[in-house]
Coordinates of C-alpha atoms and ligand atoms in Angstrom, one line a residue:
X1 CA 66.2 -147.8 81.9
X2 CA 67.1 -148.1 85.7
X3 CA 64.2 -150.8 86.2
X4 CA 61.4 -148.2 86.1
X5 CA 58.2 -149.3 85.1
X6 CA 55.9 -146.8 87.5
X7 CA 56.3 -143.5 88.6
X8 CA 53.9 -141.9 91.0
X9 CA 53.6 -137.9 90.4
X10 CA 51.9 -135.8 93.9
X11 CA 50.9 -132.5 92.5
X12 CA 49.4 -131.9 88.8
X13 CA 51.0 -128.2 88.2
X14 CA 52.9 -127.4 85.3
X15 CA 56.0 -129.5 86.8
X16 CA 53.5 -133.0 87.1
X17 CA 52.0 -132.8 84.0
X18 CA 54.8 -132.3 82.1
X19 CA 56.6 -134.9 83.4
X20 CA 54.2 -137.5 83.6
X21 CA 53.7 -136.2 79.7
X22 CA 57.2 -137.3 78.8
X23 CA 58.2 -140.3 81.3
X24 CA 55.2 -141.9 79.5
X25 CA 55.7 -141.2 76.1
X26 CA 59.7 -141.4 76.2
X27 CA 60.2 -143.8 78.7
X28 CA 57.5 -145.8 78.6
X29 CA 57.0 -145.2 82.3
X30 CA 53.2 -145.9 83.8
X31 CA 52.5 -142.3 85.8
X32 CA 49.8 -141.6 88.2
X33 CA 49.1 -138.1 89.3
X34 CA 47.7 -137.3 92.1
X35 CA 46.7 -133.6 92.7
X36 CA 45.6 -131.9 96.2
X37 CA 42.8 -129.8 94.7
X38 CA 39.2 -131.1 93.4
X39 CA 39.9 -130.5 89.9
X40 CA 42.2 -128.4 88.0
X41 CA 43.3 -125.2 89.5
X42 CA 41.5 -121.4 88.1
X43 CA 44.7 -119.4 90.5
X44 CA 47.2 -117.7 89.1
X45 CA 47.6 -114.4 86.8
X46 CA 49.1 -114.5 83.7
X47 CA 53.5 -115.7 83.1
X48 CA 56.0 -115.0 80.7
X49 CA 57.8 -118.4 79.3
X50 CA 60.8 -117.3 77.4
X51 CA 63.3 -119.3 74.2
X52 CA 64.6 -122.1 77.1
X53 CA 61.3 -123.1 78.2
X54 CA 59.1 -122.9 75.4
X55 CA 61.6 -125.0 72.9
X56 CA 61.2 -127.6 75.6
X57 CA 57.3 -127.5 75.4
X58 CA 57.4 -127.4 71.7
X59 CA 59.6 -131.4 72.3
X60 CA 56.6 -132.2 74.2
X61 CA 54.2 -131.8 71.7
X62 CA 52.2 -128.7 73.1
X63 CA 53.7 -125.7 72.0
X64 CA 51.2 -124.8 69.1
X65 CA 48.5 -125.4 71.8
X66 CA 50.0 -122.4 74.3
X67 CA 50.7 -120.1 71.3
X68 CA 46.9 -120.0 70.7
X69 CA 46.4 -118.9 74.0
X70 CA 49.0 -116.4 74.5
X71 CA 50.5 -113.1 73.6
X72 CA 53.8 -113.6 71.8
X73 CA 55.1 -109.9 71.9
X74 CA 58.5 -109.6 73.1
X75 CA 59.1 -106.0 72.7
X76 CA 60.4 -104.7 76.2
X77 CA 59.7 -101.0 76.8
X78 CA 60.8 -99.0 80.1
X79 CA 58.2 -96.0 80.4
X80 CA 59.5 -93.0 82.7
X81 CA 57.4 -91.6 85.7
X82 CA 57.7 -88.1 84.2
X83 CA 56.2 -89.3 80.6
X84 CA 58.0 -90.7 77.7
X85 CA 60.2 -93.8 77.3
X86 CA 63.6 -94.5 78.7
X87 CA 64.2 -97.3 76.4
X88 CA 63.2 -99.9 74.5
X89 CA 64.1 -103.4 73.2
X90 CA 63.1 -107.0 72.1
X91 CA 63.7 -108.8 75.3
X92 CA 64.6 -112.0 73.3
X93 CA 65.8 -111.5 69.9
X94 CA 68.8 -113.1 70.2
X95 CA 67.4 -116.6 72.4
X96 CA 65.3 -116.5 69.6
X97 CA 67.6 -116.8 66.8
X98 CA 69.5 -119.6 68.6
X99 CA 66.1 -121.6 69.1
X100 CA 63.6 -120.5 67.2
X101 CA 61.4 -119.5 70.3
X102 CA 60.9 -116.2 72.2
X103 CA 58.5 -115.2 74.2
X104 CA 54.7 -115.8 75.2
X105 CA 52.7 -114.3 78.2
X106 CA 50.0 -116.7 79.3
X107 CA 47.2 -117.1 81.6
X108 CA 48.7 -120.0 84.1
X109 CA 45.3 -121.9 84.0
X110 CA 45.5 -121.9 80.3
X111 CA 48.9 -123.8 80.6
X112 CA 47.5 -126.3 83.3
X113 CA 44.6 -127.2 80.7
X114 CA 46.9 -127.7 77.7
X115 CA 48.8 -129.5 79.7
X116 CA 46.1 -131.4 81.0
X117 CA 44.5 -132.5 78.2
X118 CA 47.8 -133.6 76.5
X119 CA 47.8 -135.6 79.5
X120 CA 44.3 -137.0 78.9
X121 CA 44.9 -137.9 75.4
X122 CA 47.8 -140.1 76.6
X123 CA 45.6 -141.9 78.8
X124 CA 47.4 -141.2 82.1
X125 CA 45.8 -141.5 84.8
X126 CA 45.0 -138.0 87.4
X127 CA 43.1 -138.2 90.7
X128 CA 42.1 -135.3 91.7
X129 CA 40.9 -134.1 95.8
X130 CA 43.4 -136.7 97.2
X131 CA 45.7 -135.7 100.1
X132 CA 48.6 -137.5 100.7
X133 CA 48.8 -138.7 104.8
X134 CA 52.6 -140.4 104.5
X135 CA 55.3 -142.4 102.4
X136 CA 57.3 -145.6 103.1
X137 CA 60.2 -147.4 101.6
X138 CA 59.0 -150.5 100.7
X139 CA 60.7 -153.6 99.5
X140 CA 62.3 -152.2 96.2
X141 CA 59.9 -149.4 96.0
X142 CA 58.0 -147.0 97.7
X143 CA 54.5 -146.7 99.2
X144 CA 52.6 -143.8 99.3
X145 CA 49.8 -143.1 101.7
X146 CA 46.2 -141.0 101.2
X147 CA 44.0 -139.6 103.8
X148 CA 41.4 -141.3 102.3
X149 CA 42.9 -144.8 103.3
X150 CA 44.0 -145.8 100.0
X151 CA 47.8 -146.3 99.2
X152 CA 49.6 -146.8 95.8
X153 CA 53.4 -148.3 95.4
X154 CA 55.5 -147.1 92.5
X155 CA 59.3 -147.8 91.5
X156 CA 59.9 -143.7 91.6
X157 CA 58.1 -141.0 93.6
X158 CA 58.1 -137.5 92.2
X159 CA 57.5 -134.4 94.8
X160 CA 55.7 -131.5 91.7
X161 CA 53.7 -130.3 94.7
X162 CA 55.3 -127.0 94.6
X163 CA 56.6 -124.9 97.6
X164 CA 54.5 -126.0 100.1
X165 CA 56.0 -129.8 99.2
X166 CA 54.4 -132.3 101.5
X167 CA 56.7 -134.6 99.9
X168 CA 59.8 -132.5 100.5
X169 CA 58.6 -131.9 104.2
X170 CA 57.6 -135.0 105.0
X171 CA 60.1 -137.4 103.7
X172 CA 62.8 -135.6 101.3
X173 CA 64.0 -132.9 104.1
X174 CA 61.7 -131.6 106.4
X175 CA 64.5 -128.7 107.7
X176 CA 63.6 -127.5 104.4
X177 CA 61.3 -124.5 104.8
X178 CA 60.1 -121.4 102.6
X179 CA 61.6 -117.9 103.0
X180 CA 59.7 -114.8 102.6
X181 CA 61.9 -112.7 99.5
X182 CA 61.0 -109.1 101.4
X183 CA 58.8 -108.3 97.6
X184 CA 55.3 -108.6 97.8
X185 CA 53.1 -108.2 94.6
X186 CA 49.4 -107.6 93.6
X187 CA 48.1 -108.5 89.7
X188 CA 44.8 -108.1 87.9
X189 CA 43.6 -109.2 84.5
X190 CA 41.5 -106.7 82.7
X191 CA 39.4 -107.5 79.8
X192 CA 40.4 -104.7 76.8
X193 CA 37.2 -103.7 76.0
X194 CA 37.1 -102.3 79.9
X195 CA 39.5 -99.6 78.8
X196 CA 39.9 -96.4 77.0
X197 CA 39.8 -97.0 72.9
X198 CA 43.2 -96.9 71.7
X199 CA 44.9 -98.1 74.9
X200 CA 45.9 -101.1 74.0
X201 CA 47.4 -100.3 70.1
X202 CA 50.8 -99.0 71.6
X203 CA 51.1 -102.9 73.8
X204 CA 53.5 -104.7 71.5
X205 CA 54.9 -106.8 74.9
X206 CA 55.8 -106.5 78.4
X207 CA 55.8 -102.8 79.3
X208 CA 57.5 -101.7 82.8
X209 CA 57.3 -98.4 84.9
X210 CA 59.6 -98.1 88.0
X211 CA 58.2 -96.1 90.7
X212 CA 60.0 -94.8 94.1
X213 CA 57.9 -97.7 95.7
X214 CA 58.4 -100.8 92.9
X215 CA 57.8 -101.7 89.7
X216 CA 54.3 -101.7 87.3
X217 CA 54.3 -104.4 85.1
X218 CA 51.6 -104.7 81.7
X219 CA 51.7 -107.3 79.5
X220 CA 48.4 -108.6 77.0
X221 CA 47.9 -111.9 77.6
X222 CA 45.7 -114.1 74.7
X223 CA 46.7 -113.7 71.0
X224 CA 43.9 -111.0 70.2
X225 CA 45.1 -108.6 73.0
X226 CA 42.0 -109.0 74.4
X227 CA 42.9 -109.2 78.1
X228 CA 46.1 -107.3 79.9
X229 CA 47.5 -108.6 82.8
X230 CA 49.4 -105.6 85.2
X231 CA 51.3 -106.3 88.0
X232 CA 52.8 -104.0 90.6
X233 CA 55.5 -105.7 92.6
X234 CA 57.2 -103.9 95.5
X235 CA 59.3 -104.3 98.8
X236 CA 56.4 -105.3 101.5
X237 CA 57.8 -105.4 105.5
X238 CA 56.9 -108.5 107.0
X239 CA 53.8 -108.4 109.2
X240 CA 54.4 -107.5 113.0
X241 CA 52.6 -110.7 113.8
X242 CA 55.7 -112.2 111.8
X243 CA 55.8 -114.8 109.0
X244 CA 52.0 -116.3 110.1
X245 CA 48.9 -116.9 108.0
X246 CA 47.3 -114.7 110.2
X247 CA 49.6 -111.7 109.8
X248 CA 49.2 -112.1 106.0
X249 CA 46.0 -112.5 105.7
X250 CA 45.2 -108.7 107.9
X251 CA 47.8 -107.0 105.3
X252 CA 46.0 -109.0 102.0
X253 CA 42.4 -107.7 103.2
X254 CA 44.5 -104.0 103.2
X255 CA 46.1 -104.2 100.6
X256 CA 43.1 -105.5 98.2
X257 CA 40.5 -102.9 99.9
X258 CA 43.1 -100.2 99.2
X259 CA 44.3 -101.3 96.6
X260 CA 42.7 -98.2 94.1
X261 CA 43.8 -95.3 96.7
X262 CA 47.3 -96.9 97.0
X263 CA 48.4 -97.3 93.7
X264 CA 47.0 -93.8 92.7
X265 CA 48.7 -92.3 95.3
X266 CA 51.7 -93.9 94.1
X267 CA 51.5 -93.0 90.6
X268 CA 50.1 -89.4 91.1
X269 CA 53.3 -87.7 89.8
X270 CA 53.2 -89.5 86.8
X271 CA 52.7 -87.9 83.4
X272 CA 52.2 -88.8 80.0
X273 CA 50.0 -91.4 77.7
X274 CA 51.5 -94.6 79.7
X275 CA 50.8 -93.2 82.9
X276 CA 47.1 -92.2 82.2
X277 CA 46.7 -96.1 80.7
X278 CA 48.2 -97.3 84.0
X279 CA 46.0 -95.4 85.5
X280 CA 42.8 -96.8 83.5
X281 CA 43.6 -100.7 84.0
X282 CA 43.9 -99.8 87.9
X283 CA 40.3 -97.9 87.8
X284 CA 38.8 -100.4 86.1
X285 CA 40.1 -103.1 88.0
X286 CA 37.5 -105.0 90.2
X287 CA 39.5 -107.9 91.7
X288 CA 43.1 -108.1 92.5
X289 CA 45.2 -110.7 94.2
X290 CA 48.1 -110.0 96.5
X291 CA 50.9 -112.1 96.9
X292 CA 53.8 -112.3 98.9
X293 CA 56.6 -114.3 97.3
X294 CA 58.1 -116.3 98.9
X295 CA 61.1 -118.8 97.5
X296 CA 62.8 -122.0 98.9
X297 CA 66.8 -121.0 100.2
X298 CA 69.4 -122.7 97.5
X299 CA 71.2 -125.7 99.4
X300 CA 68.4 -127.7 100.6
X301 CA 68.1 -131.6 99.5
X302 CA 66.2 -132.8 96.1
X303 CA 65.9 -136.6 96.5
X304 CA 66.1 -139.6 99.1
X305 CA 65.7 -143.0 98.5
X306 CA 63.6 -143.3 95.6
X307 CA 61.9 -139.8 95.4
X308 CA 62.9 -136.5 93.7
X309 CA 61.5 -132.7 93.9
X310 CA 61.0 -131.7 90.7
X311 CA 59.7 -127.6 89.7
X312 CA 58.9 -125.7 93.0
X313 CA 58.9 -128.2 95.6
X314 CA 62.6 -128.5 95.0
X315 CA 63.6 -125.1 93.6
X316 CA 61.4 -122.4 94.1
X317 CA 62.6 -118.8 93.1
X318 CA 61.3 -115.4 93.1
X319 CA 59.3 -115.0 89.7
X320 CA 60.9 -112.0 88.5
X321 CA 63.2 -113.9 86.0
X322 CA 60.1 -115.1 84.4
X323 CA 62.2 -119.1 85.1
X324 CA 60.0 -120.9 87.3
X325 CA 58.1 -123.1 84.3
X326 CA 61.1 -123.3 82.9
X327 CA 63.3 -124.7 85.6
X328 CA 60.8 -127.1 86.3
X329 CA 60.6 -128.4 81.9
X330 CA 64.2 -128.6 82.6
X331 CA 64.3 -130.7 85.5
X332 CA 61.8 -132.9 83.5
X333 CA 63.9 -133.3 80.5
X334 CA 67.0 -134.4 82.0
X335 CA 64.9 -136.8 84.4
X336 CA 64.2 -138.3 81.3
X337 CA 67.3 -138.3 79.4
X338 CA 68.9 -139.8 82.5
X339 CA 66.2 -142.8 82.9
X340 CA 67.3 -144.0 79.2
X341 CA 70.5 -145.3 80.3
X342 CA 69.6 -148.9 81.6
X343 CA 73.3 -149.5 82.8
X344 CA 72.7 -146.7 85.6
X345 CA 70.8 -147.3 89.0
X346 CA 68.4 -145.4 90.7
X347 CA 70.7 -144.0 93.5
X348 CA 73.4 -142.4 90.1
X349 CA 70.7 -141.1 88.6
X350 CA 69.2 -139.0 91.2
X351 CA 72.9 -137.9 92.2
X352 CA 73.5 -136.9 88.7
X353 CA 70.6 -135.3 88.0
X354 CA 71.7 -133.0 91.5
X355 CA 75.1 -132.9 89.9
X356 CA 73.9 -131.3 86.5
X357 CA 70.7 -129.4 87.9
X358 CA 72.5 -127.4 90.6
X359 CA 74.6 -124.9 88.8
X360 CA 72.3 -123.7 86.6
X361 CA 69.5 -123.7 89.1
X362 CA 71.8 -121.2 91.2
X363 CA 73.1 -118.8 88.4
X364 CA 68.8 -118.5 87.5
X365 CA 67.8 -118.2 91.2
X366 CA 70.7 -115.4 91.9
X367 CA 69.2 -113.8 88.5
X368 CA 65.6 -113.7 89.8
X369 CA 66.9 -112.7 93.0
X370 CA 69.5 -109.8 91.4
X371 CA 65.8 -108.6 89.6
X372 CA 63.6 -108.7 92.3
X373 CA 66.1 -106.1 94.0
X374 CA 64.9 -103.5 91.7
X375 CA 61.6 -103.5 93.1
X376 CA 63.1 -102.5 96.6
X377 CA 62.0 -98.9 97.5
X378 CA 63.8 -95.8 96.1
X379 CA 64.1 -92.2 96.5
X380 CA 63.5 -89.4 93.7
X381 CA 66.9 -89.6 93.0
X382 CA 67.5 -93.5 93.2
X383 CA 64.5 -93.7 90.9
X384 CA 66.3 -91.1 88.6
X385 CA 69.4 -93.8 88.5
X386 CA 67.4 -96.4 87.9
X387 CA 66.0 -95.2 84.9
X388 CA 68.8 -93.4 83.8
X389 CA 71.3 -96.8 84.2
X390 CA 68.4 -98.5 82.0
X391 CA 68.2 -96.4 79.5
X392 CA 72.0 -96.3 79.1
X393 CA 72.5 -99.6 78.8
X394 CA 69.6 -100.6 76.5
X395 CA 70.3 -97.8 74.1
X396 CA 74.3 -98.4 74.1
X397 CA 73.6 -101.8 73.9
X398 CA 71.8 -101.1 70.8
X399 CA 74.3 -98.7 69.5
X400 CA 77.0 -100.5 70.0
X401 CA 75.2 -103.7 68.2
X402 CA 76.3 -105.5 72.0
X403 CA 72.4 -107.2 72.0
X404 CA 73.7 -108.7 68.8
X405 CA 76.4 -110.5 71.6
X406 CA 73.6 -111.8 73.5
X407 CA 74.5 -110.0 76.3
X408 CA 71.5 -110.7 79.0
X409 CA 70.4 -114.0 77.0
X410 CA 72.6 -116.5 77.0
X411 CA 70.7 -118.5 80.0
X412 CA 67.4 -118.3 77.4
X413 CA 69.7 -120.6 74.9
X414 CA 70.9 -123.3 77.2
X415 CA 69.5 -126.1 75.9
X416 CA 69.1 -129.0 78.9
X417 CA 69.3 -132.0 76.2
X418 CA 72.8 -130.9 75.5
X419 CA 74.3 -130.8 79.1
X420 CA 76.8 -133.7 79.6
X421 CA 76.0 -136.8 80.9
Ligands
FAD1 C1 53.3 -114.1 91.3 C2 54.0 -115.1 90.6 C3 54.4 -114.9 89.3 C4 55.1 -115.8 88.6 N1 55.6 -115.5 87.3 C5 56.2 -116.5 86.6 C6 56.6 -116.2 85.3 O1 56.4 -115.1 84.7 N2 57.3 -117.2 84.6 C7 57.5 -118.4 85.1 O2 58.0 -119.3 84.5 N3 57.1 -118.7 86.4 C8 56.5 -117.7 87.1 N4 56.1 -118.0 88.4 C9 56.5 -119.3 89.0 C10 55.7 -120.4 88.5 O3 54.3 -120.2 88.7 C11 56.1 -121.7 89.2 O4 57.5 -121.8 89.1 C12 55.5 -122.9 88.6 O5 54.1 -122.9 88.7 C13 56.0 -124.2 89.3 O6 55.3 -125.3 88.8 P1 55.2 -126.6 89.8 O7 54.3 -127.5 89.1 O8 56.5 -127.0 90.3 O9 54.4 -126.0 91.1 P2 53.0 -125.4 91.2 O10 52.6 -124.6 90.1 O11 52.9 -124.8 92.6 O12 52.0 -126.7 91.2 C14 52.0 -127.6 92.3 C15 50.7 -128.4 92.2 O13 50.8 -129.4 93.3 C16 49.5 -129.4 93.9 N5 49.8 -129.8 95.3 C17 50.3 -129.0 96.3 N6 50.4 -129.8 97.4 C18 49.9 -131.0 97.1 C19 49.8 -132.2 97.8 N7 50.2 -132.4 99.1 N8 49.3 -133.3 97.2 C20 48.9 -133.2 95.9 N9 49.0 -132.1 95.1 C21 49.5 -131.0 95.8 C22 49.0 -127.9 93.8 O14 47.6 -127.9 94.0 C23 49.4 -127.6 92.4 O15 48.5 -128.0 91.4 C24 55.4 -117.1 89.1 C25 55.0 -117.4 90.4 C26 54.3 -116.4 91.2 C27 53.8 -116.7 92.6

């Protein structure tokens, strides 16, 4: 190993903990996390992790911990505006015969706690409510600074503190800055027992309807079905006020006290069983959360000196390739393959880790990106296309035995601790 003994981790999402998880039990690297918040986070709705990411949680040990919190259906089923189903199919069936994981929906909180307590048992140490003021290269390391007037020095410096990276904007590259993707979303989790009986028998996965104005998403979200995330993600025009807090903030209060009128007006043409449960999660839906997404521009810098951006703060994406957890387990795992090697420095493994990490962040972020298109608004007959091109494929794929190919997959099986060295 490169001569590193500690590794100081700023931000305790899913990219922190995971890391500091493995650097200390593969490379016998001391962590410290330090984490902005007071204690861990409750935010977020509920994700997809597909084959890629969750064989790399199984290698860290906590993979049996998220399956009994999730929803492992990986049916995929395209329901039409005017009633019925354009098409249907298991979203990962092949990734999963060439790993042995598919797909599980979870509550993001309940992967911050798994993760979390992994992290516990291990003894590593997490400060929590600690906000970092400044970092310095220091003789053969480098110092890190706290608002709070305390400082801690490490061999390695880890940016996990997502898009918003003070790390990345305060030493890594400040001409760095986060880009609003033109798709705005709003998401809900709904206790089952809230809706109609029967509703949620037919959920056997992620279930999408594509509207003239974006997409509804519905997925269960704990292993008993009990609670059903939906999701309605669409193209949203930047405010007038332009990309401010401010500006944001007048459209969120809109959008969440409208949020009932708007989406029935949107789904009022809709017919059929799906469209009538659609309706029921968004009746009985008290709070919702809207979110414009945002993503970092591909090119920017991942490491200086001592210090790399790992997850978000380095690579942020639209979510709508269901990669972001993933990218950042990967980015993990070949931190720590590269750290092994005791003959490299510092300086070649940061450079190689760029070297190896770029490509495939790029083909995953123009994916996301290619998706998040489909939420742009439509017309009667775009919609009509849409669906139509959908359904086409997924039922000549089928027919055709082409899903058997694993056309649409193939990123899902790319296995990180087989890239070359
Ligand atoms: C609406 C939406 C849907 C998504 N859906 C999916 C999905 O289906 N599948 C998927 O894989 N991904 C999805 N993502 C993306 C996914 O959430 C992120 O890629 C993932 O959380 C990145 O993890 P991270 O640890 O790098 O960053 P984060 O999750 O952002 O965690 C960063 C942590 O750093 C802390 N922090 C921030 N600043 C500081 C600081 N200065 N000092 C200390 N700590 C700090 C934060 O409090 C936080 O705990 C979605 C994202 C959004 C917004």
């Amino acid at each position: 190993m490169p001569g590193i003994r500690k590794a100081i981790i700023i931000g305790g999402g899913p990219a922190g903990l995971a890391t500091a998880l493995r650097l200390h039990r593969h490379n016998n690297i001391t962590c410290v996390i330090y984490e902005l918040r007071a204690e861990p986070t409750t935010l977020g709705g509920a994700i997809a992790i597909l084959s890629n990411g969750l064989r790399l949680f199984n290698r860290l040990g906590v993979y049996d911990d998220l399956l009994r919190c999730g929803y492992a259906g990986s049916k995929l089923t395209l329901h039409s505006m005017r009633g019925g189903v354009v098409g249907m199919q298991d979203s990962v069936d092949w990734a999963r015969e060439q790993t042995g994981f598919g797909y599980l929906r979870i509550k993001r909180v309940d992967i911050v706690r798994v993760l979390l307590e992994a992290v516990k048992k291990e003894g590593i140490e997490v400060r929590f409510g600690v906000r970092m003021k400044g970092i310095e290269d220091v003789n053969g390391g480098v110092r890190v600074l706290f608002e709070d007037g305390s400082s801690d020095t490490a061999d390695l410096l880890l940016g996990c503190d997502g898009i918003h990276s003070q790390v990345r904007r305060k030493y890594v590259d400040p001409l760095q800055e986060p880009e609003y993707s033109g798709v705005a979303g709003s998401f809900s989790l709904i206790p089952a027992a809230e809706l109609p009986a029967g509703s949620v028998d037919c959920m056997t996965g992620l279930h999408a309807m594509m509207t003239e104005e974006g997409m509804f998403l519905v997925n269960p979200c704990t292993p008993d079905k009990d609670e059903i995330m939906w999701n309605f993600s669409r193209e949203f025009a930047l405010p007038d006020s332009g990309d401010s807090r401010d500006g944001w903030e007048e459209h969120r209060k809109a959008e969440v006290e409208g949020f009932k009128d708007n989406l029935l007006r949107i789904l009022a043409g809709s017919r059929g069983e799906w469209s009538e449960i659609v309706k029921s999660l968004v009746m009985k839906t008290t709070v919702i959360k809207f979110h414009p997404i945002y993503r970092l521009p591909v090119g920017g810098q991942w490491y200086k000196g001592r210090c790399l951006l790992l997850g978000d703060a380095a690579h942020a994406m639209s979510p709508h390739a269901g990669q972001g957890v993933s990218m950042a387990l990967e980015d993990t795992f070949l931190l720590s393959r590269l750290l092994e090697d005791s003959d490299r420095s510092l300086s070649d493994v940061l450079a190689k880790f760029d070297d190896i990490r770029r490509p495939r962040v790029n083909e995953i972020y123009a994916q996301a990106a290619k998706n998040a298109s489909t939420r742009r608004k439509t017309g009667p007959l775009g919609l009509w296309m849409k669906e139509s091109a959908w359904g086409i494929i997924s039922n000549l794929s089928w027919a055709l035995g082409l899903d058997k190919l694993g056309l649409g997959q193939k990123h899902l099986a790319y296995d990180i601790d087989e890239a070359e060295l």
